[in-house]
Coordinates of C-alpha atoms in Angstrom, one line a residue:
X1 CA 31.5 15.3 -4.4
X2 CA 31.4 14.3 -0.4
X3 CA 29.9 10.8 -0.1
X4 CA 28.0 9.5 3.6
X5 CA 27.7 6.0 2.8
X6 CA 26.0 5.5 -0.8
X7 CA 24.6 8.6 -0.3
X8 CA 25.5 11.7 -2.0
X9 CA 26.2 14.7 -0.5
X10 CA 27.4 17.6 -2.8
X11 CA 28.1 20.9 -2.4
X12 CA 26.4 22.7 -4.9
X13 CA 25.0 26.2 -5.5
X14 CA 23.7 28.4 -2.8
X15 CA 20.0 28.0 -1.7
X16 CA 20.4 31.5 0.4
X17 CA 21.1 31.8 3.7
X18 CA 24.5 29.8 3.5
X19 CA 22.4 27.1 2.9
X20 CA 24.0 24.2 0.9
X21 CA 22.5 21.9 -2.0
X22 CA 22.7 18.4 -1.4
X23 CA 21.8 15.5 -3.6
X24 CA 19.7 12.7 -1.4
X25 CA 19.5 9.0 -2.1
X26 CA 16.5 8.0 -1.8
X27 CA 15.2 4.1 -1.8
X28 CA 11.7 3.0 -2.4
X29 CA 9.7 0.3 -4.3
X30 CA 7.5 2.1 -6.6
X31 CA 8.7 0.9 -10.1
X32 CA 5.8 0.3 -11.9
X33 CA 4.5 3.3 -14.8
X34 CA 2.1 4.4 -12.4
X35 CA 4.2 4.5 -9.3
X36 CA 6.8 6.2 -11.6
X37 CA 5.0 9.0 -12.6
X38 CA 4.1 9.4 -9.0
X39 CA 7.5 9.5 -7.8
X40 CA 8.5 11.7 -9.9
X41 CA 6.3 14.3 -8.1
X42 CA 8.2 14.2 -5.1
X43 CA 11.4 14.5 -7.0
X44 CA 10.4 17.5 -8.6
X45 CA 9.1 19.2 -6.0
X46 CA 12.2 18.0 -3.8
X47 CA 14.8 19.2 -6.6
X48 CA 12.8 23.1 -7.2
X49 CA 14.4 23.4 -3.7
X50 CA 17.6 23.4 -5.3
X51 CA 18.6 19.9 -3.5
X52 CA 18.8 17.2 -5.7
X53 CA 16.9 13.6 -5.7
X54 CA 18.9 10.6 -6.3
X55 CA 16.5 7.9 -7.2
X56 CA 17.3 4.6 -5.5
X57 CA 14.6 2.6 -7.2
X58 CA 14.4 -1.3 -5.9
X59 CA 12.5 -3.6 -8.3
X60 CA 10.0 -6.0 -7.2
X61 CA 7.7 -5.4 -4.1
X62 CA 8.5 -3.9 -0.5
X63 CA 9.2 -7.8 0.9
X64 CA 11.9 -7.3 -1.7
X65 CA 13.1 -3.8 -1.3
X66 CA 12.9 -4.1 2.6
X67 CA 15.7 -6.4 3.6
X68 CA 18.0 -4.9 0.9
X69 CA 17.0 -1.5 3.0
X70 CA 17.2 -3.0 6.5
X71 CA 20.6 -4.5 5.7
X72 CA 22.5 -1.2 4.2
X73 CA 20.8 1.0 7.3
X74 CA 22.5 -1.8 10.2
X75 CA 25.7 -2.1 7.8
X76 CA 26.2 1.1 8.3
X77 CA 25.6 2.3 4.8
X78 CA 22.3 4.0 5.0
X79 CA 20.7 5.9 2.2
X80 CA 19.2 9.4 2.9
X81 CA 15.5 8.9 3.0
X82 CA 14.1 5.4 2.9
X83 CA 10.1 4.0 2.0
X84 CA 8.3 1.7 4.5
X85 CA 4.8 1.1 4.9
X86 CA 2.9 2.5 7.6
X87 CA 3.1 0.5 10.8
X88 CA 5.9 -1.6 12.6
X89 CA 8.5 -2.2 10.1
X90 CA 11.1 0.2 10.7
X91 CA 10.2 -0.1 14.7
X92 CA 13.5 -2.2 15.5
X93 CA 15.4 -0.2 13.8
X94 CA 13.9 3.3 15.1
X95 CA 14.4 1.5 18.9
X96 CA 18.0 0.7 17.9
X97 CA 18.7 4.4 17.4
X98 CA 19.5 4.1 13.7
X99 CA 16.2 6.3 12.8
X100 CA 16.7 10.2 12.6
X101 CA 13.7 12.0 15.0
X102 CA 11.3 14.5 13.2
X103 CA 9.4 15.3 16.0
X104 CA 11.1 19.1 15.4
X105 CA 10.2 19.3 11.6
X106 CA 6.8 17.8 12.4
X107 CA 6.1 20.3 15.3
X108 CA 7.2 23.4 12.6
X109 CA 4.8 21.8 9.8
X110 CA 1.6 21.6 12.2
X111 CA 1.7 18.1 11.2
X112 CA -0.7 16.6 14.4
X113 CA -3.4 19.7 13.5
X114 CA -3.3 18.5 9.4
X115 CA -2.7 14.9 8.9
X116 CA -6.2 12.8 8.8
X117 CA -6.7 10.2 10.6
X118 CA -4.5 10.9 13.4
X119 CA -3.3 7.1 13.2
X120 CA -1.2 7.6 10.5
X121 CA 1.0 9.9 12.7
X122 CA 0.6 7.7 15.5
X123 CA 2.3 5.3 13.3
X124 CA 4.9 7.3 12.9
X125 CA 5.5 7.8 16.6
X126 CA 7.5 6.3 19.7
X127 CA 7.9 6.9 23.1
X128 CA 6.3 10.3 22.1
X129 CA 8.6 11.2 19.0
X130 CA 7.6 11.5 15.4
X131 CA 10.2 9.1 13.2
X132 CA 8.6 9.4 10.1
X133 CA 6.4 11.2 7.4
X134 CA 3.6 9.8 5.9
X135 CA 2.6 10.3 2.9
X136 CA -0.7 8.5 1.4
X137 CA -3.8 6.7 2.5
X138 CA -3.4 3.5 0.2
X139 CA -6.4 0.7 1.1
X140 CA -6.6 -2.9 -0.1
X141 CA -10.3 -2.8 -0.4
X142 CA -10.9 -2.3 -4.0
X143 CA -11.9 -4.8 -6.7
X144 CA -11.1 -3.3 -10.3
X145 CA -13.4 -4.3 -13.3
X146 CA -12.9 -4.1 -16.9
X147 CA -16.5 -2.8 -18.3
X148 CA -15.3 -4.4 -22.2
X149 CA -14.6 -7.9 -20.5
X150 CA -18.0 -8.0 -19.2
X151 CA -19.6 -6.6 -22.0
X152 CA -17.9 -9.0 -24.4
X153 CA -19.3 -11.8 -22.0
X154 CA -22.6 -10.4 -22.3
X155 CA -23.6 -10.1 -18.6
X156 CA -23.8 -6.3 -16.4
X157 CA -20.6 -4.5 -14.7
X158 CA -21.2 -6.7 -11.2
X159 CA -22.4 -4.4 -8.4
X160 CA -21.5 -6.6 -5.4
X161 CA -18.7 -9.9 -4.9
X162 CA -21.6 -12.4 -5.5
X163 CA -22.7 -10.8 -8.8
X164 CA -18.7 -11.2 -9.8
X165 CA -18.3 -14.2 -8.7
X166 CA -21.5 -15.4 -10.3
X167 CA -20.4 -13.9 -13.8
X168 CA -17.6 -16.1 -13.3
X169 CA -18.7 -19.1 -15.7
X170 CA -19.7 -16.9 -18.2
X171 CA -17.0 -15.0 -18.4
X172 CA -14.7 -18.3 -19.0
X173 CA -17.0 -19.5 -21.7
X174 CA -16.2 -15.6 -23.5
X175 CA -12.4 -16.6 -22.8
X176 CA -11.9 -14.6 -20.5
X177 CA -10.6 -14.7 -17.0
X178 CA -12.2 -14.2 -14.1
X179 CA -9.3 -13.1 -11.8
X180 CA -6.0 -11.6 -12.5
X181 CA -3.7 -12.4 -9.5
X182 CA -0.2 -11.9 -9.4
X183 CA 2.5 -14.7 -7.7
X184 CA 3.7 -12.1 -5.1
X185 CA 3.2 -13.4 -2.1
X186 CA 1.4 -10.5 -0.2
X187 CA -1.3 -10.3 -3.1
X188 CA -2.7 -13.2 -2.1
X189 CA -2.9 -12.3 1.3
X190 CA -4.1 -8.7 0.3
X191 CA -7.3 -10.7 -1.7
X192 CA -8.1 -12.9 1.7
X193 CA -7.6 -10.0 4.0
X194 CA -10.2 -8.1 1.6
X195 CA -12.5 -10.7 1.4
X196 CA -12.7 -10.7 5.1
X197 CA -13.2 -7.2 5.7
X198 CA -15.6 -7.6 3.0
X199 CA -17.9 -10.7 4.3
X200 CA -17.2 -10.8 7.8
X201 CA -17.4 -7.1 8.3
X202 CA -14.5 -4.6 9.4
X203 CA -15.3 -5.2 13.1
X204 CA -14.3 -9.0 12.4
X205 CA -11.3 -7.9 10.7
X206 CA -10.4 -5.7 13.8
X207 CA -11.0 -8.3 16.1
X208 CA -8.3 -11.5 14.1
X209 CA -5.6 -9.3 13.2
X210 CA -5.9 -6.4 15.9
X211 CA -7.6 -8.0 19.2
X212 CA -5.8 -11.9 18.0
X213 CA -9.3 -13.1 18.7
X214 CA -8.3 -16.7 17.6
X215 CA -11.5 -18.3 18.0
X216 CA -13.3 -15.7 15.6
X217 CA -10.3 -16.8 13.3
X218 CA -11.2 -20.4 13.0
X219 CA -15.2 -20.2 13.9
X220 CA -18.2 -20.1 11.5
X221 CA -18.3 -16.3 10.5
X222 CA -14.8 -16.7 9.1
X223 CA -15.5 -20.5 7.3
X224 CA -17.3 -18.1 4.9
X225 CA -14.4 -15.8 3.7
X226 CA -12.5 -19.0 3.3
X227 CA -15.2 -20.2 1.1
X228 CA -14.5 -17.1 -0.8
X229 CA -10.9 -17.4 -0.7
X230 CA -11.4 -21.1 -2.7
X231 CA -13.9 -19.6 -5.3
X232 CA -11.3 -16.9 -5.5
X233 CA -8.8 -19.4 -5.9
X234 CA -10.4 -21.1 -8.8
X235 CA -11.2 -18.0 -10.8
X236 CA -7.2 -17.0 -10.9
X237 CA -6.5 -20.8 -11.2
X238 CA -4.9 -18.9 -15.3
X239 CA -3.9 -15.9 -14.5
X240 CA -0.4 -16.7 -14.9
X241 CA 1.9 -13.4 -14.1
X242 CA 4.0 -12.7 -11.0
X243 CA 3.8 -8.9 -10.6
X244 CA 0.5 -6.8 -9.4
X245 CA 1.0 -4.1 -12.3
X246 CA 0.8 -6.9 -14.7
X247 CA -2.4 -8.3 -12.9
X248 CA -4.1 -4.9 -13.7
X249 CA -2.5 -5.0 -17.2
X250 CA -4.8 -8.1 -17.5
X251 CA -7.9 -6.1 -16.5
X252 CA -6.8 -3.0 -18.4
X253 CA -6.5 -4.8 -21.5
X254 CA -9.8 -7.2 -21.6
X255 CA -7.7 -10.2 -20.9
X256 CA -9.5 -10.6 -17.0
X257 CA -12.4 -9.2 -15.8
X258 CA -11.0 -7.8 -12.4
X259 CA -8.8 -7.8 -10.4
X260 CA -8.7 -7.5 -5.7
X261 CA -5.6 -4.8 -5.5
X262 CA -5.1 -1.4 -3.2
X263 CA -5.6 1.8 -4.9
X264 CA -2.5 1.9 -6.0
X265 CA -3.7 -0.2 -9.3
X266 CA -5.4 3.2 -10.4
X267 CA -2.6 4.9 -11.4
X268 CA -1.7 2.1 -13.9
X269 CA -5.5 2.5 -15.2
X270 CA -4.4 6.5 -15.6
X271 CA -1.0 6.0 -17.5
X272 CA -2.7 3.6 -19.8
X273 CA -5.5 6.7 -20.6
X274 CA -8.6 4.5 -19.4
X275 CA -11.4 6.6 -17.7
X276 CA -13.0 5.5 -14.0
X277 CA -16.5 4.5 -14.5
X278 CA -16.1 4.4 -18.6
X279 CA -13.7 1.9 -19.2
X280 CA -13.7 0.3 -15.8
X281 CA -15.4 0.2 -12.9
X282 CA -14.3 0.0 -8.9
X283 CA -16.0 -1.2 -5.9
X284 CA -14.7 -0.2 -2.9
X285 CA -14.8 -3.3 -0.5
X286 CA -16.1 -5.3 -3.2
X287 CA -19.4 -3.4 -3.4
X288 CA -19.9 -4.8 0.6
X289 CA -18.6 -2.9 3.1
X290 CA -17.2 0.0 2.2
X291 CA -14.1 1.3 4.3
X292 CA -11.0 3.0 4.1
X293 CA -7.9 1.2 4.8
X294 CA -5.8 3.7 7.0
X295 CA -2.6 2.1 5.7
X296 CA -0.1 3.4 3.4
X297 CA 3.5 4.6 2.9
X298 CA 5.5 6.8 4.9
X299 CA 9.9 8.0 4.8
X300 CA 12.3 7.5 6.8
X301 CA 15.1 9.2 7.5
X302 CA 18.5 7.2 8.6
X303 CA 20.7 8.9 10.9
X304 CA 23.8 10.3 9.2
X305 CA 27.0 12.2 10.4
X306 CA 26.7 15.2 8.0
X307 CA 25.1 18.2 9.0
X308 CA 24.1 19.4 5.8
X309 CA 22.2 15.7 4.6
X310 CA 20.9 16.0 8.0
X311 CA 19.4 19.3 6.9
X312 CA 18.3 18.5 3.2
X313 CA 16.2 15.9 5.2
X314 CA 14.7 18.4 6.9
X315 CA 13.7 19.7 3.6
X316 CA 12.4 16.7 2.5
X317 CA 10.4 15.5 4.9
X318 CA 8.7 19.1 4.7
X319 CA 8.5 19.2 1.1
X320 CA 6.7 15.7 0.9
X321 CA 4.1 16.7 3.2
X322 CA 3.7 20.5 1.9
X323 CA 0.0 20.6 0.4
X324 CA 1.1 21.2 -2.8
X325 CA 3.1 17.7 -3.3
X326 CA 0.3 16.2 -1.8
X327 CA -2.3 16.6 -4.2
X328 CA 0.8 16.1 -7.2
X329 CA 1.5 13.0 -5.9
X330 CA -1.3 11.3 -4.9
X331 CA -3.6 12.5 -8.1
X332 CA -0.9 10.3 -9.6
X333 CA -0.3 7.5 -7.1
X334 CA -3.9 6.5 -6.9
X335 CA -3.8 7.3 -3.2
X336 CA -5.7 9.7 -0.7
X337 CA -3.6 13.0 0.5
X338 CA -2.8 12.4 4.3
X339 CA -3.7 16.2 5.2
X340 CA -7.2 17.2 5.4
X341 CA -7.1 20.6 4.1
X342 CA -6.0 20.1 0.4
X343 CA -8.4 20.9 -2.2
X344 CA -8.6 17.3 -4.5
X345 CA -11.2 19.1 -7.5
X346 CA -9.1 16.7 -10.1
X347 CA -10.0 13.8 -8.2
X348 CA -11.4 10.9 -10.8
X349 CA -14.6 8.9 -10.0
X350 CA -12.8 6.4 -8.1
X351 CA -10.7 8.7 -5.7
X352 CA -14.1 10.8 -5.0
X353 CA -15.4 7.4 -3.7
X354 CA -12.4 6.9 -1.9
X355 CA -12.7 10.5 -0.1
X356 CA -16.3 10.1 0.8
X357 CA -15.6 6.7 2.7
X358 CA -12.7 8.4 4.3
X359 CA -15.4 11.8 5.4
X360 CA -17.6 9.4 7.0
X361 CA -15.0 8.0 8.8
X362 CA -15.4 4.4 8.0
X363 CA -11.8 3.4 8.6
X364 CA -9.7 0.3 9.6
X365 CA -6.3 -0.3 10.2
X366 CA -3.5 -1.8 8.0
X367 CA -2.3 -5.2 8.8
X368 CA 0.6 -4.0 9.2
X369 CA -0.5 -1.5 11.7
X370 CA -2.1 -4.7 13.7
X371 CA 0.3 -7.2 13.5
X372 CA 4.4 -7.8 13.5
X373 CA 6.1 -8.1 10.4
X374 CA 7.0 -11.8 11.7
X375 CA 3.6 -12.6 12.3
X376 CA 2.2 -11.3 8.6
X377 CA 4.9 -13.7 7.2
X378 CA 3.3 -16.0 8.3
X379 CA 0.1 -15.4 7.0
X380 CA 1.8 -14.4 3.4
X381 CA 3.2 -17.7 3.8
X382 CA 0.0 -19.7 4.1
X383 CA -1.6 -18.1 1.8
X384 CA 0.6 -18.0 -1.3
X385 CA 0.5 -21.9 -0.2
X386 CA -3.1 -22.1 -0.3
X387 CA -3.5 -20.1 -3.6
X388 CA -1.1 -22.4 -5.3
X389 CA -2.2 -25.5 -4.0
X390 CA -6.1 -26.6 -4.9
X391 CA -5.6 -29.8 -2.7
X392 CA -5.5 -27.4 0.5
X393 CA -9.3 -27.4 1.4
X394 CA -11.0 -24.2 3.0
X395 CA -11.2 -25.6 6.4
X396 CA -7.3 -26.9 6.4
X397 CA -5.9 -23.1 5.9
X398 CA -8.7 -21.5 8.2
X399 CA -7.3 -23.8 11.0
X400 CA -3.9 -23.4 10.3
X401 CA -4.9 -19.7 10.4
X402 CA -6.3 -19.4 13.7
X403 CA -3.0 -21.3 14.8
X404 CA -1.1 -18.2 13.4
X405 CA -3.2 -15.5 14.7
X406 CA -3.6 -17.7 18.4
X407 CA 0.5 -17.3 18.8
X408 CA 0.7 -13.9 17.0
X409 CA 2.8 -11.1 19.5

């Protein structure tokens, strides 16, 4: 077996046409059941091509996976195909040449005619070249509800954030929690970054993280979602887990009553067997402003020395965007297909939802599609400070926010 790096390249049986197998390590973050039985879409439909996918599973989130990725790419160890999410975080390394170009396999897929919204390849792109495939519309802008919770509390499924965050004392009094929140650091920005799309509206959102409008970050329209933010606070003050899946757990099993997380917390919902809009209920931008988060996850593809990786790439890149794999893997992931012409019948309650808002095209960007990653640590940063720490009032962390987004690149 030929080794490039830690990545495998074997010659195996032919796929016709000379063509060689190859087995292709590939690194992502998805770990949790739902994510897994995602996955395993793409490995399937990757290995029917007679290649072979070597999972390269990193546990923990992507600010854990990333700089374990980052380092073996630059150290000159680079895997075969490599997660990151939509946006700028692979841009120094696609600018240092260490990025394989697409552009090619994206031109013989059609992929500027089919993938919807046309950001998400623009994403991908550079000086003009396509350096990556994406692969799912994932948005933050859902809060997750467990019908029993609220039904054991003996007060309705809330419509709307205020009607949540009203049930709040009752649902303590029933011994329950109001809000599962995980101790990763981007889940707490994730909750204030939904709360402001929410409350201040998406044009607001827009405006802070995309136009750096500093003194909309620190001026009366934004003191509200800070407000939030604190209630928010207090009802996770005992949810005591550190992982997002185990969050949802929480709401899956009665123990909270909901939970702020992407779409990505439905497949967890699926695995478990629990029915959207029977056994719990979503709101998409907290039952406020309904839009579609145009972020998501896309591959890249290292550049390697080996002509036939360098093809099986190829392969991959085409397989994970072929219709087919599309619908497989996002039915599972939770997530919305980036083409536009695949047919989504199976979809659950939830994903219809998600599809309508997307059809009427109420979209925004992902943060990370506005901001650097420097700049978002940051913001991570103040907030998992804020969420830990009661004594930091609402009007502290909104100024020390509008300092951030004032010196933001």
């Amino acid at each position: 077996m030929k080794r490039a790096g830690l990545l495998m390249a074997a010659v195996a049986m032919p796929l016709g046409a000379g063509a060689l197998a190859t087995d292709l390590e590939v690194t992502h973050w998805w770990t949790s059941g739902g994510e897994a039985a995602a996955v395993a879409e793409f490995a399937k439909a990757f290995d029917a091509t007679g290649n072979k996918w070597v999972d390269g599973a990193i546990a923990g989130s992507g600010g854990t996976a990333r700089p374990i990725m980052i380092s073996r790419i630059t150290g000159g160890d680079p895997m075969a195909a490599t997660q990151f999410n939509h946006g700028r975080q692979a841009e120094e390394l696609v600018e240092a040449g260490l990025m394989r170009d697409l552009t090619d396999v994206a031109e013989a897929g059609n992929w500027k005619d089919v993938v919807r919204p046309s950001s998400l390849l623009d994403s991908c792109t550079l000086d003009g070249r396509i350096y990556c495939v994406p692969v799912n519309i994932h948005s933050q802008q859902w809060l997750w509800l467990s019908n029993a919770a609220f039904e054991k509390a003996g007060v309705p499924v809330p419509s709307n954030w205020e009607e949540y965050a009203a049930a709040a004392p009752k649902l303590q009094e029933a011994g329950i929690i109001p809000l599962a929140m995980g101790q990763q650091p981007w889940q707490t920005t994730l909750a204030f970054q939904v709360l402001l799309v929410a409350l201040a509206g998406p044009d607001a959102y827009t405006a802070v993280f995309g136009g750096k409008d500093a003194e909309l970050a620190g001026g009366e329209e934004l003191a509200k979602v800070f407000e939030a933010a604190s209630a928010a606070r207090d009802m996770a003050k005992d949810s005591n887990v550190q992982n997002w899946n185990d969050a949802t757990s929480m709401v899956i099993t009665g123990k909270a009553a909901g939970q702020i997380m992407g779409d990505w917390a439905q497949g967890e919902f699926q695995v478990a067997g629990q029915v959207a809009g029977e056994d719990y209920t979503c709101l998409p931008g907290l039952g406020v402003n309904e839009v579609i988060q145009t972020g998501g996850d896309a591959f890249y593809f290292p550049k390697v020395d080996d002509a036939e990786v360098t093809a099986a790439q190829a392969e991959l890149a085409s397989v994970m965007i072929s219709p087919e794999t599309q619908v497989a893997f996002n039915l599972k992931k939770g997530s919305l297909p980036v083409r536009g012409d695949v047919d989504l019948d199976a979809a659950n309650d939830c994903m219809k939802k998600g599809l309508d808002i997307l059809a009427k095209g109420n979209i925004i960007q992902a943060p990370d599609q506005l901001l650097s990653a420097d700049d978002l640590t940051q913001v991570n940063d103040l907030f998992v400070e804020f969420f830990n720490d009661p004594s930091i009032s609402a009007e502290t962390a909104q100024s020390r926010f509008a300092s951030i987004i004032s010196n933001a690149s």
